[in-house]
XYZ file of C-alpha atoms in Angstrom:
582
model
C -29.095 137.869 -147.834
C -27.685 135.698 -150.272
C -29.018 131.875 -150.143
C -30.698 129.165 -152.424
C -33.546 126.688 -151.015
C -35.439 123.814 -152.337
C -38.265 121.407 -151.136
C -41.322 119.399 -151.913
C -43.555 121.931 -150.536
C -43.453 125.661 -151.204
C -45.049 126.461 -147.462
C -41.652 125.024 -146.234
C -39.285 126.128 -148.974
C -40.508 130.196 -147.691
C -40.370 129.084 -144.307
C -36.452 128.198 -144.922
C -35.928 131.419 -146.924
C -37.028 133.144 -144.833
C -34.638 132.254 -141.664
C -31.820 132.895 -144.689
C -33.286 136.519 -145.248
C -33.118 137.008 -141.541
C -29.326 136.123 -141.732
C -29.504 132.313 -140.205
C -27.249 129.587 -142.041
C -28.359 126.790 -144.198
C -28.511 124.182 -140.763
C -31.673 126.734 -139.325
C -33.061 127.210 -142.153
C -33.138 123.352 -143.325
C -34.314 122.975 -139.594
C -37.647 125.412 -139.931
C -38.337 124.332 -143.681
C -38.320 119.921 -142.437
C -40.455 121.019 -139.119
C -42.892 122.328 -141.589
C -43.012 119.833 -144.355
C -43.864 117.623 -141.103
C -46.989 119.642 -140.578
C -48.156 120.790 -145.156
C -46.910 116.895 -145.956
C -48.559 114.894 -143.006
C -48.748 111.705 -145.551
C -45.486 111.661 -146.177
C -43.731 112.551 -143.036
C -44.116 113.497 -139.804
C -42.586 114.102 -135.925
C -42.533 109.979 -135.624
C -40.447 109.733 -138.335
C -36.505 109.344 -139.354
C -34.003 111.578 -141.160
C -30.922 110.853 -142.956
C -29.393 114.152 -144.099
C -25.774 115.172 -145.456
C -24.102 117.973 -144.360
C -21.117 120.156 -145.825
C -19.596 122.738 -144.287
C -15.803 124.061 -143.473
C -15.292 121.782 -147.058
C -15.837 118.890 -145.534
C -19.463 116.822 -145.759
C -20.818 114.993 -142.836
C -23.718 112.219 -142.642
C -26.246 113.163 -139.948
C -27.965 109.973 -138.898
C -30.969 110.711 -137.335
C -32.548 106.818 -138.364
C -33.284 105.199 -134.948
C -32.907 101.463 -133.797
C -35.601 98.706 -133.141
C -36.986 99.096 -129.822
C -36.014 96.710 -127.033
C -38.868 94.664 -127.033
C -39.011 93.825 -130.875
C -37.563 89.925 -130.961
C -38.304 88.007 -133.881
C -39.823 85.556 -131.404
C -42.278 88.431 -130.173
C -42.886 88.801 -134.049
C -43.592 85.484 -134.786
C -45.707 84.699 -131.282
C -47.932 87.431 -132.667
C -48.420 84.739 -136.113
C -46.175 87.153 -138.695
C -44.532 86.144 -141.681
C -43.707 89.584 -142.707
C -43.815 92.668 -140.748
C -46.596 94.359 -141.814
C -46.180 97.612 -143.029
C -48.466 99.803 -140.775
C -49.726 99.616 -137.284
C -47.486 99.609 -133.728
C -45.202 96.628 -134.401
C -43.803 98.296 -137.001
C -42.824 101.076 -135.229
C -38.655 101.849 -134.408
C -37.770 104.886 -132.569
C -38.644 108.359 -134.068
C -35.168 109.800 -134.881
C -36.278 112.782 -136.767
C -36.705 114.967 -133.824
C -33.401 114.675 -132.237
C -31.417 114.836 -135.806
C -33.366 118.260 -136.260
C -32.181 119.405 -132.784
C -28.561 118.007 -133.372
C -28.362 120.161 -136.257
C -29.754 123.231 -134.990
C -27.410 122.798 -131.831
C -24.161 121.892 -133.701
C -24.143 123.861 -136.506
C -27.230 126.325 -136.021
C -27.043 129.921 -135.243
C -30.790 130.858 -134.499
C -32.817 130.522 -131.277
C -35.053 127.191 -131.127
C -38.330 129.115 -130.701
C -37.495 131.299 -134.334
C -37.453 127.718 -136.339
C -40.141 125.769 -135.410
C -42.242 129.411 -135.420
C -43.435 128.781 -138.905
C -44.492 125.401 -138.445
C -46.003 125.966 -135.343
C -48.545 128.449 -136.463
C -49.271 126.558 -139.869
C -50.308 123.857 -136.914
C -52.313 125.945 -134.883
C -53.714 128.406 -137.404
C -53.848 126.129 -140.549
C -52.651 125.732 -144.046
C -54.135 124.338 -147.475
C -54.689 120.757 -147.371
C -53.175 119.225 -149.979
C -55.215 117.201 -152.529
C -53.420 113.631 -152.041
C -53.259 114.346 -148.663
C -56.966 114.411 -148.737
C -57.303 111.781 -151.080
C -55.227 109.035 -148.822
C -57.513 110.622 -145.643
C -60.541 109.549 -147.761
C -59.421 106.309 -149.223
C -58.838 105.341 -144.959
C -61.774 107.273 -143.660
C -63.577 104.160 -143.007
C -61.112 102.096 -141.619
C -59.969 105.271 -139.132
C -63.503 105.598 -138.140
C -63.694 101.364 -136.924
C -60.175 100.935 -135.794
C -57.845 104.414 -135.402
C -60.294 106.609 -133.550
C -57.402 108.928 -132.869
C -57.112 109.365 -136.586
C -60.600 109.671 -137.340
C -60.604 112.787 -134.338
C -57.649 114.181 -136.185
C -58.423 113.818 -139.981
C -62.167 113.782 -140.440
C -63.241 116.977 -139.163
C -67.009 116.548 -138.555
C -66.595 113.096 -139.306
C -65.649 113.436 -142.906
C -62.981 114.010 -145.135
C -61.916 117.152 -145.658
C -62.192 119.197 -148.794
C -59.336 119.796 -151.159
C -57.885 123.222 -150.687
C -59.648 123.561 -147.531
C -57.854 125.561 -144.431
C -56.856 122.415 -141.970
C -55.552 122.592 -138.490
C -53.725 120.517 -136.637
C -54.114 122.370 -132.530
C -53.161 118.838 -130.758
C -49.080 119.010 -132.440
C -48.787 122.355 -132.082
C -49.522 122.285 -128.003
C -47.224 119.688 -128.325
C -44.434 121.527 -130.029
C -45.306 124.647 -127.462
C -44.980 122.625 -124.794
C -41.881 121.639 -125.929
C -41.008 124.851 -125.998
C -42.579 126.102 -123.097
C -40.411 122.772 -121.355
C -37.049 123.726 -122.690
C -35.125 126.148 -120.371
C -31.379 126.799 -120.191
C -28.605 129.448 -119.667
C -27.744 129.174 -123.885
C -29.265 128.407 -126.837
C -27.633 125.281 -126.695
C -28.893 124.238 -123.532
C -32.116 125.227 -124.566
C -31.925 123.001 -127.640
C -30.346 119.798 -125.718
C -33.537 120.934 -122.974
C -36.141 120.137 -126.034
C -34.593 117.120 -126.807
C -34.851 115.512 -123.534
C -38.538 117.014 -123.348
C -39.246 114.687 -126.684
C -37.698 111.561 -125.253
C -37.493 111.639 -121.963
C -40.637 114.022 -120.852
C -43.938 113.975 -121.625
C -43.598 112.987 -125.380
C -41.784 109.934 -124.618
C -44.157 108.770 -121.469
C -47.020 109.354 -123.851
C -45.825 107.758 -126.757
C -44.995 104.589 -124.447
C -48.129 104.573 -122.863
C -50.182 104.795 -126.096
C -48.078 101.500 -127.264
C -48.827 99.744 -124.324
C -53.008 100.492 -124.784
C -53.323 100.386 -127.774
C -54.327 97.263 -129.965
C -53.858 98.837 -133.295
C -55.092 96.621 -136.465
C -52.545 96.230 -139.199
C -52.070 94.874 -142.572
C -51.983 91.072 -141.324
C -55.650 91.573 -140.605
C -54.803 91.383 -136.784
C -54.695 93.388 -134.210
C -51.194 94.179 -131.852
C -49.409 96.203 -128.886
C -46.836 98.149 -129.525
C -43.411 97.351 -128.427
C -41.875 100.798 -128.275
C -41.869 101.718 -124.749
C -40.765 105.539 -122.795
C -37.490 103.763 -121.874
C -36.570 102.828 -125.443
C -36.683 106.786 -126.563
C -34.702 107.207 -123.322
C -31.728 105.758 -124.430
C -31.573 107.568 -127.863
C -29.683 110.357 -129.764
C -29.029 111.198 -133.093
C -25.280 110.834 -134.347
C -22.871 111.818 -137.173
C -20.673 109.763 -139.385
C -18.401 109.782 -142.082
C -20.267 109.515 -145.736
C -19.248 106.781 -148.221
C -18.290 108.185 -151.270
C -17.161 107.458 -155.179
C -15.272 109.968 -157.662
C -17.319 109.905 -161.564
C -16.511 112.216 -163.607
C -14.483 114.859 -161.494
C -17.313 114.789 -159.049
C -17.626 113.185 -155.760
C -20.413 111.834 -154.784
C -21.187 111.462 -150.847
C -23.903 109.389 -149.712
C -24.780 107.659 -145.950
C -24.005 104.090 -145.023
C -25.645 100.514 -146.184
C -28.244 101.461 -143.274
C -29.589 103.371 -146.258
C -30.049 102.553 -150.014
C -27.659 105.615 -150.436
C -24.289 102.865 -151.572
C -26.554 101.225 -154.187
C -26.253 105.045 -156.620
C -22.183 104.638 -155.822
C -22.314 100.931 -157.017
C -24.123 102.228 -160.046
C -21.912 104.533 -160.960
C -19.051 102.590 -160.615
C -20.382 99.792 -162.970
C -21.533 102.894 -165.672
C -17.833 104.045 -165.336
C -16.817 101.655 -168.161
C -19.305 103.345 -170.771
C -19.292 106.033 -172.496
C -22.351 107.758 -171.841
C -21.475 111.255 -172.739
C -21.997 109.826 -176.808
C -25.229 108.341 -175.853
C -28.659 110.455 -176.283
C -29.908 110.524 -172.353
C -33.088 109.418 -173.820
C -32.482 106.709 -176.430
C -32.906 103.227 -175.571
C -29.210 102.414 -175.369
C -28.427 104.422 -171.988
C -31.303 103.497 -170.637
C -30.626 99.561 -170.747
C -27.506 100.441 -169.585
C -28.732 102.565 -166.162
C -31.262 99.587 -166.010
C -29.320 96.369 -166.178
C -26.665 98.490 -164.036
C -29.359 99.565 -161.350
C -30.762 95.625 -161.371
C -26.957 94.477 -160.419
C -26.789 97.183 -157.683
C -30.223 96.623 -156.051
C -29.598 92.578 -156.446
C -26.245 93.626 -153.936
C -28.236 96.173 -151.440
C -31.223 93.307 -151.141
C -28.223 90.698 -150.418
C -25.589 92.821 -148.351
C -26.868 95.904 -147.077
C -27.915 96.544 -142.948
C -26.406 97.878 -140.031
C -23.056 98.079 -140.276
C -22.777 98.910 -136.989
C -24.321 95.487 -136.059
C -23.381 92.931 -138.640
C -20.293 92.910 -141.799
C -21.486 94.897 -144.889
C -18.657 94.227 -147.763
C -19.715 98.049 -149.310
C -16.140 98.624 -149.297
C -15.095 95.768 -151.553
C -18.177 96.189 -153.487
C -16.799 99.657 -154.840
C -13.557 98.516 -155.315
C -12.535 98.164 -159.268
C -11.663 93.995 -159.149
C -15.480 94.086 -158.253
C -17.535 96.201 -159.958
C -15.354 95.775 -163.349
C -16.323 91.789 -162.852
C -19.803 92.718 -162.066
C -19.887 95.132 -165.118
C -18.694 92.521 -167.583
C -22.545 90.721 -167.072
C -24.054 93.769 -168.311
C -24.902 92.323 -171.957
C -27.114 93.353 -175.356
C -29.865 91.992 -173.581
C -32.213 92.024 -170.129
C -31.248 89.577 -167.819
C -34.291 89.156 -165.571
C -32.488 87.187 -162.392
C -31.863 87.951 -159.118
C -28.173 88.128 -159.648
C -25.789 89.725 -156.658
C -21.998 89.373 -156.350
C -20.087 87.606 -154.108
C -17.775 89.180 -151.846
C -15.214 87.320 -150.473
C -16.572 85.337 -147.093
C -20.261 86.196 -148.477
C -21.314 82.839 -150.123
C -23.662 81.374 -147.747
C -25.428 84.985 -147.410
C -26.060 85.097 -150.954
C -27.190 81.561 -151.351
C -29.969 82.258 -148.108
C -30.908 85.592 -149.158
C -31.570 84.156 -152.761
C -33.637 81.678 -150.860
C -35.294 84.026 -148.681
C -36.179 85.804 -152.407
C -37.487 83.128 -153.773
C -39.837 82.437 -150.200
C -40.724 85.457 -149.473
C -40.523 88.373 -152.307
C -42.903 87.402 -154.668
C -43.272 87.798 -158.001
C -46.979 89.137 -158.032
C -48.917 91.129 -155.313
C -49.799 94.305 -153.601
C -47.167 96.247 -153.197
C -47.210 98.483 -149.631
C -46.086 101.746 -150.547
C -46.669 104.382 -147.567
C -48.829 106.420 -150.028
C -51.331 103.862 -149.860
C -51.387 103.645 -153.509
C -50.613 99.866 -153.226
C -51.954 98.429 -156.413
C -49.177 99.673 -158.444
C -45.498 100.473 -158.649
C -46.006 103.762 -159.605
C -45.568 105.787 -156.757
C -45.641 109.881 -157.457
C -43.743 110.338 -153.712
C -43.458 108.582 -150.119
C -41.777 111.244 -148.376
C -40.130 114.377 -148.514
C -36.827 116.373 -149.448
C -35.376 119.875 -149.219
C -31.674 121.273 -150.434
C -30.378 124.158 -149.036
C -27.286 126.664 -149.431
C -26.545 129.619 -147.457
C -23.984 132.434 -148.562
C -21.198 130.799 -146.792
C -21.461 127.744 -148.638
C -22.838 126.017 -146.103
C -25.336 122.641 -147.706
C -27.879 120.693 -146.155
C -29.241 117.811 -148.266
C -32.045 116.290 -146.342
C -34.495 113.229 -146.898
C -37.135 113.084 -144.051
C -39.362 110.559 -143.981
C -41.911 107.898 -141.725
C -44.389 109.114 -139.306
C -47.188 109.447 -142.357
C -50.778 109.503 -140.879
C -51.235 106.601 -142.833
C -48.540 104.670 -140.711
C -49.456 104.111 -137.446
C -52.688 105.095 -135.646
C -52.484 108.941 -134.504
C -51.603 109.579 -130.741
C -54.167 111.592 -128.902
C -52.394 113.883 -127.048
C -50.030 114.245 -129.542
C -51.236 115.026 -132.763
C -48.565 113.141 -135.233
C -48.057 109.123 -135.212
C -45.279 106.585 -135.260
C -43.183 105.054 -138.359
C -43.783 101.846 -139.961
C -39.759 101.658 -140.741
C -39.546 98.093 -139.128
C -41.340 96.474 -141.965
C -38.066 96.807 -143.939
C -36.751 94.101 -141.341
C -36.748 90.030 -142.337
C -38.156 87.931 -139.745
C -34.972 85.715 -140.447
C -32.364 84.675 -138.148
C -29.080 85.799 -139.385
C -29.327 88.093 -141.687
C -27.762 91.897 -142.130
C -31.391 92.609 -142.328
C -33.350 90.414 -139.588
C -35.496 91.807 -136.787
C -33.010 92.399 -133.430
C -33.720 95.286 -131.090
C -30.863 97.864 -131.449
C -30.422 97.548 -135.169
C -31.226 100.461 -137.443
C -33.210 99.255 -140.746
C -31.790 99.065 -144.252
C -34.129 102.025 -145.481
C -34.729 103.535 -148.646
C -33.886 107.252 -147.413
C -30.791 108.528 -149.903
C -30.186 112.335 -149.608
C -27.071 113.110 -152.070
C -24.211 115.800 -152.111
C -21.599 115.925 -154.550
C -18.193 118.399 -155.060
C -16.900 118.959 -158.517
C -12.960 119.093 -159.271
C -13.852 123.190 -160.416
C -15.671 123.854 -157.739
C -18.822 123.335 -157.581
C -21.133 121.624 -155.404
C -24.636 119.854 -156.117
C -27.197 118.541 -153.426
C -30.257 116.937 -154.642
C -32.646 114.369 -153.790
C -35.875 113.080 -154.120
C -38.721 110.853 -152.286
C -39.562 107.791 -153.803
C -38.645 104.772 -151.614
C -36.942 102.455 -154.078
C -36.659 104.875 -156.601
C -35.030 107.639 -154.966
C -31.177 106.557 -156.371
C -33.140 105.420 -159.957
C -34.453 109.130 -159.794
C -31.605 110.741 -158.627
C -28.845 108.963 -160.891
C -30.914 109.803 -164.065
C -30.799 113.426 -163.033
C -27.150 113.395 -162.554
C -26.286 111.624 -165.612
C -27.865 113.723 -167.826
C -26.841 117.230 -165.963
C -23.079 115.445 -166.340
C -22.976 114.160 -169.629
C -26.955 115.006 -171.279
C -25.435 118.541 -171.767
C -28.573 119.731 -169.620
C -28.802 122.396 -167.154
C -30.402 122.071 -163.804
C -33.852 122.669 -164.297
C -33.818 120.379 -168.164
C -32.246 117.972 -166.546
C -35.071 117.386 -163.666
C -37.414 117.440 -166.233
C -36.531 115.177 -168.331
C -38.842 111.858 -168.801
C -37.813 109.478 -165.891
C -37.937 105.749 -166.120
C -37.481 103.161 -163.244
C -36.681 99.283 -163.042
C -39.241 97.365 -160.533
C -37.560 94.156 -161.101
C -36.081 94.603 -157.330
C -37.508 93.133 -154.280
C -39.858 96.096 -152.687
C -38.398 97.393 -149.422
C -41.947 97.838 -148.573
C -44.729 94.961 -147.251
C -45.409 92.851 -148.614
C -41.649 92.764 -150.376
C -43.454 91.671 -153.622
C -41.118 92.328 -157.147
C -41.676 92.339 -160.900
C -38.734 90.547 -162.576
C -37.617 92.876 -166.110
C -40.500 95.427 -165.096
C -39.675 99.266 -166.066
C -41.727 101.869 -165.141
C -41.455 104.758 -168.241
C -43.143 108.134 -168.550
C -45.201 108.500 -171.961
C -42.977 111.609 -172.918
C -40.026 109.036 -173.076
C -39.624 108.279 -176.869
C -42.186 105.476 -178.044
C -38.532 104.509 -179.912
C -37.059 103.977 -176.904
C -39.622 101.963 -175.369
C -40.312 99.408 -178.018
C -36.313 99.022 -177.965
C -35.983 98.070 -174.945
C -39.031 95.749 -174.800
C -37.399 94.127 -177.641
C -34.183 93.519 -175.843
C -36.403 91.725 -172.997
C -37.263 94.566 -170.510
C -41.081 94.631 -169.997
C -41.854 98.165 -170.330
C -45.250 99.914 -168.327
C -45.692 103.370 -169.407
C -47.787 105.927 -167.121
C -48.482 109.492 -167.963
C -45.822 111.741 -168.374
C -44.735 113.482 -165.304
C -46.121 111.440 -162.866
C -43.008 109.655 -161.282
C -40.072 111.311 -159.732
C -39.790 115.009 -157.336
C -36.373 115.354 -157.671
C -34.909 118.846 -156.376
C -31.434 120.554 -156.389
C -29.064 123.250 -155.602
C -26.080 124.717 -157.112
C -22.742 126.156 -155.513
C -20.872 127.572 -158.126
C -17.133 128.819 -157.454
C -18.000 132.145 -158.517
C -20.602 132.243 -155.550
C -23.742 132.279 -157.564
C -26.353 129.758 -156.458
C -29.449 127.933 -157.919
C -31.865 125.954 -156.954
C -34.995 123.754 -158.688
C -37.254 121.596 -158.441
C -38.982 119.191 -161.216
C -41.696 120.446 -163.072
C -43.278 117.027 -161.419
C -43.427 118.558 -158.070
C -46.860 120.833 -158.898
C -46.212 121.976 -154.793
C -42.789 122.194 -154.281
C -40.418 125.674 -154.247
C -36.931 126.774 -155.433
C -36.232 130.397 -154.073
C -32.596 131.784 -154.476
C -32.011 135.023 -152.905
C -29.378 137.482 -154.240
């Protein structure tokens, strides 16, 4: 059976091949492959968490949004009775609704061919019967062990097996989620498939799962990160009221591709707004890893990030100017400040009727993102801005052309205190929120966050289509547009082009607590030319270099008109899998 699959762990790349080799469709087998990166990739995702994913099929792609709302009960004067500043970026309050579970279902019931119980299969008995624990999974259980055993006790029962951490490589098991996803199972009866599927979902939030997860909320005093303890807000009637949804993808044509990515409730619009400021270069005569394209992708990203910090949110809930922001009178203005040298401000546009926005998110900047600090990334690997992954990501094509691109995320064991009962926690996606009033980005029950989740699918004018993705939190569109770039104009095929040394700019506000930045920082691997990194220190960028493939997992897969497919992953991702079968 003809097919092509790629994620950031191998476990769940063979779990999605093989629903394809069984003749199910790219939707079940991206479906089995994200239920079991939930249970091989525990710190980096998990049943709690959210999914963004883009869909194509019948030529057309589709946004799934599977990234729940703030619960009712989370008021920024809740927030701020409870003494916060920020939200912090662990513990109950900064909990929203778990979406990922219902966007999985939506999929499998929408455009899914394969019974429920034949997807979650594979993750279900790596659950119950175990799999090899990865070593940073162990290492982030060990660097917490001690802070589990005095305030988490349902993490220290679920990840210190005899009271310790547990070896690297070892077999580890995870019985409590998969009773849970059994009795899901077990729960969901109906006349169809469908019924069956729609059966689970209410199961997950509005049976057992959901009166559990509110109770535990409402119990619970969970220390954070502001050294204090808190309840929960999330309550049983919260999940009640939610369901996944679809919507229409923003997209931008470079090159004779288009590029489809989700809504400003994502970071997804801030790779579009790059590319339409890089439009004006010529970057097919530039060598992908001299110093002169990269300036140019960095002073470009800074002037896209400075517009998602000011602009992006809920659309839904509050104006986002996204549309005028990739129109040409604005992004040719905007390009025209892209100069010889870094500039090292805060500088967004300003879209008509978006003055006084700008001028109090600058502000807000200024207050709140600091220029030094810890930075909260969900790895735990705070101290630095070098994060090797904070979630997970999986491409898949069947032989009908069919594409998922998927970026699950939240829910990591290092998030939120684990639910007995359960056997998986909540997200910590709330901490994205300002405790503002205002603001396309302040704390008001029913918003969705402004996350950094940015799955990406792309058709060529000849034919061909590309989905690819990485995890990353702020530097998932950095990532991802240096891949692209150089597999459009590097003259690089798929595999050289995810390989080749990445760089990032951390001159942005972090989306994560505690929001710190590093004005003109650049995060380069060593294999990037030492040429290119004394150039562009000399033009005012301040240049950290960390070992060479240790930043970036990006993944892809290939539709080619002809009907042959590939897939690959970066030589970064030591655990992920590409399979393509013929």
């Amino acid at each position: 059976m003809k097919g092509a699959i790629a994620s950031t762990h191998d476990l769940a790349t063979r779990a999605g091949a093989d629903i394809l080799a069984r003749g199910g469709n790219a939707f079940d087998a991206a479906v089995a492959a994200g239920l079991v990166l939930q249970v091989v990739e525990p710190h980096l995702n998990g049943p709690g968490g959210d999914l963004p994913a883009i869909l194509w099929k019948d030529g057309k792609a589709q946004i799934l949004c599977a990234q729940a709302p703030v619960p009712a009960g989370a008021t920024l004067e809740h927030y701020r009775n409870e003494g916060l500043e920020l939200i912090p970026g662990d513990g109950l309050l900064a909990t929203v609704i778990p979406g990922a579970f219902d966007g999985w279902m939506l999929m499998l019931r929408d455009h899914g061919t394969v019974e429920l119980a034949d997807v979650m299969a594979a993750a279900i008995k790596l659950a119950d019967e175990g799999h090899p624990i990865l070593d940073r999974a162990v290492d982030t259980i060990a660097g917490l062990a001690d802070f589990f055993r005095k305030h988490w006790q349902g993490s220290a029962d679920l990840w210190l097996p005899n009271g310790e951490a547990p070896a690297k490589g070892s077999l580890f098991r995870n019985t409590e989620l998969a009773a849970t996803w059994q009795r899901i199972l077990k729960e969901s009866v109906g006349d169809s498939r469908e019924a069956r599927i729609d059966a689970a979902r209410d199961v997950f939030y509005r049976g057992f799962v959901a009166e559990r997860i509110g109770e535990f909320c409402a119990q619970m005093q969970a220390m954070d990160a502001s050294g204090s303890t808190h309840h929960g807000v999330l309550t049983a009637e919260d999940m009640a009221g939610y369901s996944a949804s679809y919507e229409e993808p923003l997209t931008f044509q470079y090159q004779g591709w288009t590029i489809a990515k989700t809504d400003a409730w994502g970071q997804g619009p801030v790779l579009l707004q790059t590319l339409s400021l890089l439009a004006g270069y010529d970057l097919s005569s530039l060598d992908p890893l001299g110093n002169e394209f990269a300036h140019l992708v960095i002073e470009a990203e800074k002037l896209a990030f400075a517009d998602r910090d000011t602009y992006y949110g809920d659309p839904a809930k509050s104006p986002v100017p996204i549309k005028e922001m990739l129109q040409p009178a604005y992004y040719e203005a905007r390009r025209a400040l892209i100069g010889d040298k870094a500039d090292n401000s805060l500088n967004p546009g300003t879209p008509e009727g978006f003055a006084d926005q700008r001028a109090r998110m600058l502000d807000l900047f200024e207050r709140l993102s600091r220029p030094a600090g810890a930075v909260y990334e969900p790895t735990m690997a705070h101290l630095r801005r070098t994060p090797s992954g904070d979630t997970v990501h999986l491409d898949v094509i069947d032989r009908w052309g069919n594409m998922v691109s998927a970026t699950p995320s939240g829910g990591w064991l290092q998030s939120s205190p684990t639910i007995p009962g359960l056997g998986f926690c909540l997200n910590s996606r709330a901490q994205m929120f300002w405790l503002e009033e205002g603001l396309p980005t302040s704390l008001k029950p029913g918003n969705r966050p402004r996350t950094t989740l940015s799955p990406s699918l792309g058709w060529h004018e000849d034919g061909r289509r590309l989905s690819f993705g990485t995890p990353g939190g702020d530097q998932q569109d950095q990532w991802q547009l240096l891949f692209f770039l150089r597999y459009v104009h590097g003259n690089m095929d798929l595999k050289s082009a995810l390989d080749a040394p990445m760089f990032h700019s951390t001159h942005m506000p972090s989306s994560f607590y505690p929001r710190s930045r590093e004005p003109g920082g650049v995060v380069a691997e060593a294999d990037l030319p030492q040429t290119t990194v004394d150039a562009l220190n000399e033009r005012g960028h301040k240049v950290q270099v960390v070992p060479a493939g240790s930043i970036g997992r990006v993944s892809a897969a290939v539709y080619h008109p002809d009907n042959k497919l590939e897939a690959a992953i970066t030589r970064r991702g030591t655990y992920g899998g590409a399979i393509v079968l013929e």
